[in-house]
Amino acid sequence: MEKTMPDYEIREWNMTNLPDEILNHQFVNQAIEARKWAYATDVIRLWLLKNYGGIYLDMDVYVYRPFDCFLNNQAFSCLELNPAELYSSVRKRRKELIGIGIEAGVLGAHKDHCWITDILSYYDNLEFKNDPRYYCYYIMPRVVNRISIEKYGFKQIPVYQPLSRGVKIYPAETFSWIYKWKFIGLEYNPDNIKALGNLMPMRYACHLTLHS
């Protein structure tokens, strides 16, 4: 990433340099004690964006080109799309659609932006219970989706969406994962991951999640 965006200040946040304020946050502290790191980092990324602003990237995000064209946005991310899960949700007429939402591995926002503040506030008085029956209430993509639908006009349809308060949600191929690599005629390997940016000029990054 340093080679792709040499003019950007890049920080790696970890337990040694995070402020005590966020480490002492009730939900974060309880998730860390339970060794459920993913749930802790969900809240940590929101707190960092609220207090510092900037662009948050998960460690497994491969960057192809600078994000300069996104810097004028008040806040941004992209869609996360799983066509099979979306089709299943629609076919079963579920109230909450699964398979389409907002990518949590790439988030950008100005300091104190209301979108980030609203999402973070969901966790402020929440206790982390280390019980799989409760995990669905904590997982960040569902929280982001719910708040974005209720307060910012997000629709669960696979198109670019300018939301209220300057939030921009770009198509999934901008930053998000590849649903099935075989569908684009490629094997999932390091060489093809590196080549993807040249093959897809609209792609600025790829979130290399477990399921991609």
CSV table of C-alpha atoms in Angstrom, one decimal:
chain,number,residue,atom,x,y,z
A,1,MET,CA,0.0,0.0,0.0
A,2,GLU,CA,2.9,2.4,0.7
A,3,LYS,CA,4.0,2.0,-2.9
A,4,THR,CA,0.5,2.6,-4.3
A,5,MET,CA,-0.2,5.6,-2.1
A,6,PRO,CA,3.2,7.1,-1.1
A,7,ASP,CA,1.7,10.5,-0.2
A,8,TYR,CA,-0.7,9.0,2.4
A,9,GLU,CA,0.0,8.8,6.1
A,10,ILE,CA,-0.5,5.1,6.9
A,11,ARG,CA,-1.0,4.0,10.5
A,12,GLU,CA,-1.3,0.4,11.8
A,13,TRP,CA,-3.4,0.4,14.9
A,14,ASN,CA,-3.0,-2.3,17.5
A,15,MET,CA,-3.1,-2.9,21.3
A,16,THR,CA,0.1,-1.0,21.8
A,17,ASN,CA,-1.0,2.3,20.3
A,18,LEU,CA,-4.7,2.4,20.7
A,19,PRO,CA,-6.0,5.1,23.2
A,20,ASP,CA,-7.2,3.9,26.5
A,21,GLU,CA,-10.6,5.5,25.8
A,22,ILE,CA,-11.4,2.9,23.2
A,23,LEU,CA,-9.7,0.0,24.9
A,24,ASN,CA,-11.9,0.7,28.0
A,25,HIS,CA,-15.1,0.9,26.0
A,26,GLN,CA,-17.4,-1.6,27.6
A,27,PHE,CA,-18.2,-3.6,24.4
A,28,VAL,CA,-14.6,-3.5,23.1
A,29,ASN,CA,-13.2,-4.6,26.5
A,30,GLN,CA,-15.6,-7.5,26.9
A,31,ALA,CA,-15.0,-8.7,23.3
A,32,ILE,CA,-11.2,-8.6,23.8
A,33,GLU,CA,-11.5,-10.5,27.1
A,34,ALA,CA,-13.5,-13.1,25.2
A,35,ARG,CA,-10.8,-13.1,22.5
A,36,LYS,CA,-13.5,-12.3,19.9
A,37,TRP,CA,-11.2,-9.9,18.0
A,38,ALA,CA,-13.4,-9.2,15.0
A,39,TYR,CA,-16.2,-7.8,17.2
A,40,ALA,CA,-13.7,-5.6,19.0
A,41,THR,CA,-12.3,-4.2,15.8
A,42,ASP,CA,-15.7,-3.4,14.5
A,43,VAL,CA,-16.1,-0.8,17.2
A,44,ILE,CA,-12.5,0.3,17.1
A,45,ARG,CA,-12.6,1.2,13.4
A,46,LEU,CA,-15.7,3.3,14.0
A,47,TRP,CA,-14.1,5.1,17.0
A,48,LEU,CA,-11.0,5.8,15.0
A,49,LEU,CA,-12.9,7.3,12.1
A,50,LYS,CA,-15.1,9.4,14.4
A,51,ASN,CA,-12.1,10.8,16.3
A,52,TYR,CA,-9.5,11.1,13.6
A,53,GLY,CA,-11.2,10.8,10.2
A,54,GLY,CA,-9.5,9.2,7.2
A,55,ILE,CA,-9.8,5.9,5.5
A,56,TYR,CA,-10.0,2.6,7.4
A,57,LEU,CA,-8.8,-0.6,5.7
A,58,ASP,CA,-8.9,-4.1,7.0
A,59,MET,CA,-5.5,-5.9,7.0
A,60,ASP,CA,-6.7,-8.1,4.1
A,61,VAL,CA,-7.4,-5.3,1.7
A,62,TYR,CA,-5.2,-5.3,-1.4
A,63,VAL,CA,-4.9,-1.8,-2.9
A,64,TYR,CA,-4.5,-1.2,-6.6
A,65,ARG,CA,-4.6,2.5,-7.1
A,66,PRO,CA,-4.7,5.7,-5.0
A,67,PHE,CA,-8.0,6.7,-3.4
A,68,ASP,CA,-7.6,10.4,-4.4
A,69,CYS,CA,-10.9,10.6,-6.2
A,70,PHE,CA,-12.8,9.6,-3.0
A,71,LEU,CA,-11.2,12.2,-0.8
A,72,ASN,CA,-13.8,14.9,-1.5
A,73,ASN,CA,-16.6,12.7,-0.1
A,74,GLN,CA,-17.9,13.4,3.3
A,75,ALA,CA,-18.0,9.6,3.9
A,76,PHE,CA,-17.9,6.5,1.6
A,77,SER,CA,-17.7,2.8,1.2
A,78,CYS,CA,-19.1,0.4,-1.4
A,79,LEU,CA,-21.6,-2.4,-1.7
A,80,GLU,CA,-20.9,-5.9,-0.5
A,81,LEU,CA,-22.7,-8.4,-2.7
A,82,ASN,CA,-23.3,-12.2,-2.5
A,83,PRO,CA,-25.7,-13.0,-5.3
A,84,ALA,CA,-26.5,-16.5,-4.0
A,85,GLU,CA,-27.5,-15.3,-0.6
A,86,LEU,CA,-29.4,-12.4,-2.0
A,87,TYR,CA,-31.4,-14.6,-4.3
A,88,SER,CA,-32.2,-17.0,-1.4
A,89,SER,CA,-33.3,-14.1,0.8
A,90,VAL,CA,-35.6,-12.7,-1.9
A,91,ARG,CA,-37.0,-16.2,-2.8
A,92,LYS,CA,-37.8,-16.9,0.9
A,93,ARG,CA,-39.2,-13.4,1.3
A,94,ARG,CA,-37.1,-12.6,4.4
A,95,LYS,CA,-37.8,-9.3,6.2
A,96,GLU,CA,-34.1,-8.6,6.4
A,97,LEU,CA,-32.3,-9.2,3.1
A,98,ILE,CA,-29.0,-11.1,3.4
A,99,GLY,CA,-26.4,-11.0,0.6
A,100,ILE,CA,-26.4,-7.2,-0.1
A,101,GLY,CA,-25.1,-4.5,2.2
A,102,ILE,CA,-22.3,-2.1,2.8
A,103,GLU,CA,-18.6,-3.1,2.9
A,104,ALA,CA,-17.1,-2.7,6.3
A,105,GLY,CA,-13.5,-3.5,5.4
A,106,VAL,CA,-13.1,-0.2,3.5
A,107,LEU,CA,-14.6,2.9,5.1
A,108,GLY,CA,-13.8,6.6,4.7
A,109,ALA,CA,-15.1,9.6,6.6
A,110,HIS,CA,-14.4,13.1,7.8
A,111,LYS,CA,-13.8,13.4,11.5
A,112,ASP,CA,-17.0,13.4,13.5
A,113,HIS,CA,-19.2,12.6,10.5
A,114,CYS,CA,-22.8,11.8,11.7
A,115,TRP,CA,-23.0,8.5,9.7
A,116,ILE,CA,-20.0,7.0,11.7
A,117,THR,CA,-21.2,8.6,14.9
A,118,ASP,CA,-24.7,7.0,14.5
A,119,ILE,CA,-23.3,3.6,13.8
A,120,LEU,CA,-20.8,3.8,16.8
A,121,SER,CA,-23.6,4.9,19.1
A,122,TYR,CA,-25.3,1.6,18.6
A,123,TYR,CA,-22.5,-0.1,20.6
A,124,ASP,CA,-22.1,2.6,23.3
A,125,ASN,CA,-24.4,0.9,25.9
A,126,LEU,CA,-24.2,-2.6,24.5
A,127,GLU,CA,-22.7,-5.5,26.4
A,128,PHE,CA,-20.8,-8.2,24.5
A,129,LYS,CA,-22.2,-11.6,25.4
A,130,ASN,CA,-19.9,-14.4,24.3
A,131,ASP,CA,-22.8,-16.6,23.0
A,132,PRO,CA,-23.4,-17.4,19.3
A,133,ARG,CA,-27.1,-16.7,19.8
A,134,TYR,CA,-26.2,-13.0,20.2
A,135,TYR,CA,-23.5,-12.6,17.5
A,136,CYS,CA,-26.0,-11.6,14.8
A,137,TYR,CA,-26.9,-8.5,16.9
A,138,TYR,CA,-23.3,-7.4,17.0
A,139,ILE,CA,-21.9,-8.0,13.6
A,140,MET,CA,-21.0,-4.7,12.0
A,141,PRO,CA,-22.3,-5.1,8.4
A,142,ARG,CA,-25.9,-5.7,9.8
A,143,VAL,CA,-25.6,-2.7,12.1
A,144,VAL,CA,-24.3,-0.5,9.3
A,145,ASN,CA,-27.1,-1.7,6.9
A,146,ARG,CA,-29.9,-1.1,9.5
A,147,ILE,CA,-28.8,2.4,10.4
A,148,SER,CA,-28.1,3.4,6.8
A,149,ILE,CA,-31.5,2.2,5.7
A,150,GLU,CA,-33.3,3.9,8.6
A,151,LYS,CA,-31.5,7.2,8.6
A,152,TYR,CA,-29.6,7.7,5.4
A,153,GLY,CA,-31.8,6.3,2.6
A,154,PHE,CA,-29.8,3.2,1.7
A,155,LYS,CA,-31.6,0.7,-0.5
A,156,GLN,CA,-30.6,-2.9,-0.8
A,157,ILE,CA,-30.2,-2.8,-4.5
A,158,PRO,CA,-26.9,-3.3,-6.3
A,159,VAL,CA,-26.3,0.2,-7.7
A,160,TYR,CA,-24.2,3.2,-6.8
A,161,GLN,CA,-26.1,5.2,-4.1
A,162,PRO,CA,-25.5,8.8,-3.0
A,163,LEU,CA,-27.1,8.8,0.5
A,164,SER,CA,-28.0,11.7,2.7
A,165,ARG,CA,-25.4,13.8,4.5
A,166,GLY,CA,-22.8,13.3,1.8
A,167,VAL,CA,-22.4,9.5,2.2
A,168,LYS,CA,-21.5,7.7,-1.1
A,169,ILE,CA,-21.9,4.0,-1.6
A,170,TYR,CA,-20.0,2.8,-4.7
A,171,PRO,CA,-20.6,-0.4,-6.6
A,172,ALA,CA,-19.2,-3.6,-5.1
A,173,GLU,CA,-16.4,-3.9,-7.7
A,174,THR,CA,-14.8,-0.7,-6.3
A,175,PHE,CA,-13.4,-2.2,-3.1
A,176,SER,CA,-15.3,-5.3,-2.1
A,177,TRP,CA,-14.5,-9.0,-2.5
A,178,ILE,CA,-15.0,-11.2,-5.5
A,179,TYR,CA,-18.0,-13.5,-5.0
A,180,LYS,CA,-16.6,-16.4,-7.1
A,181,TRP,CA,-13.2,-16.0,-8.8
A,182,LYS,CA,-14.2,-18.7,-11.4
A,183,PHE,CA,-17.0,-16.5,-12.6
A,184,ILE,CA,-14.4,-14.0,-13.9
A,185,GLY,CA,-12.3,-16.8,-15.4
A,186,LEU,CA,-9.5,-16.7,-12.8
A,187,GLU,CA,-8.1,-19.0,-10.1
A,188,TYR,CA,-7.7,-17.5,-6.6
A,189,ASN,CA,-4.0,-17.1,-6.2
A,190,PRO,CA,-1.4,-14.3,-5.4
A,191,ASP,CA,-0.6,-13.6,-9.1
A,192,ASN,CA,-4.2,-13.1,-10.1
A,193,ILE,CA,-4.9,-11.0,-7.0
A,194,LYS,CA,-2.1,-8.6,-8.1
A,195,ALA,CA,-3.3,-8.6,-11.7
A,196,LEU,CA,-7.0,-7.9,-10.9
A,197,GLY,CA,-6.4,-4.1,-10.8
A,198,ASN,CA,-5.3,-4.1,-14.4
A,199,LEU,CA,-8.1,-6.4,-15.5
A,200,MET,CA,-10.7,-4.3,-13.8
A,201,PRO,CA,-9.9,-0.6,-14.1
A,202,MET,CA,-12.9,0.4,-12.0
A,203,ARG,CA,-11.4,-1.5,-9.1
A,204,TYR,CA,-9.4,0.4,-6.5
A,205,ALA,CA,-9.0,-2.4,-4.0
A,206,CYS,CA,-10.1,-5.9,-3.2
A,207,HIS,CA,-11.1,-7.1,0.3
A,208,LEU,CA,-9.7,-10.6,0.4
A,209,THR,CA,-12.2,-12.1,2.8
A,210,LEU,CA,-12.3,-15.7,3.8
A,211,HIS,CA,-15.2,-16.5,1.5
A,212,SER,CA,-13.7,-14.8,-1.7
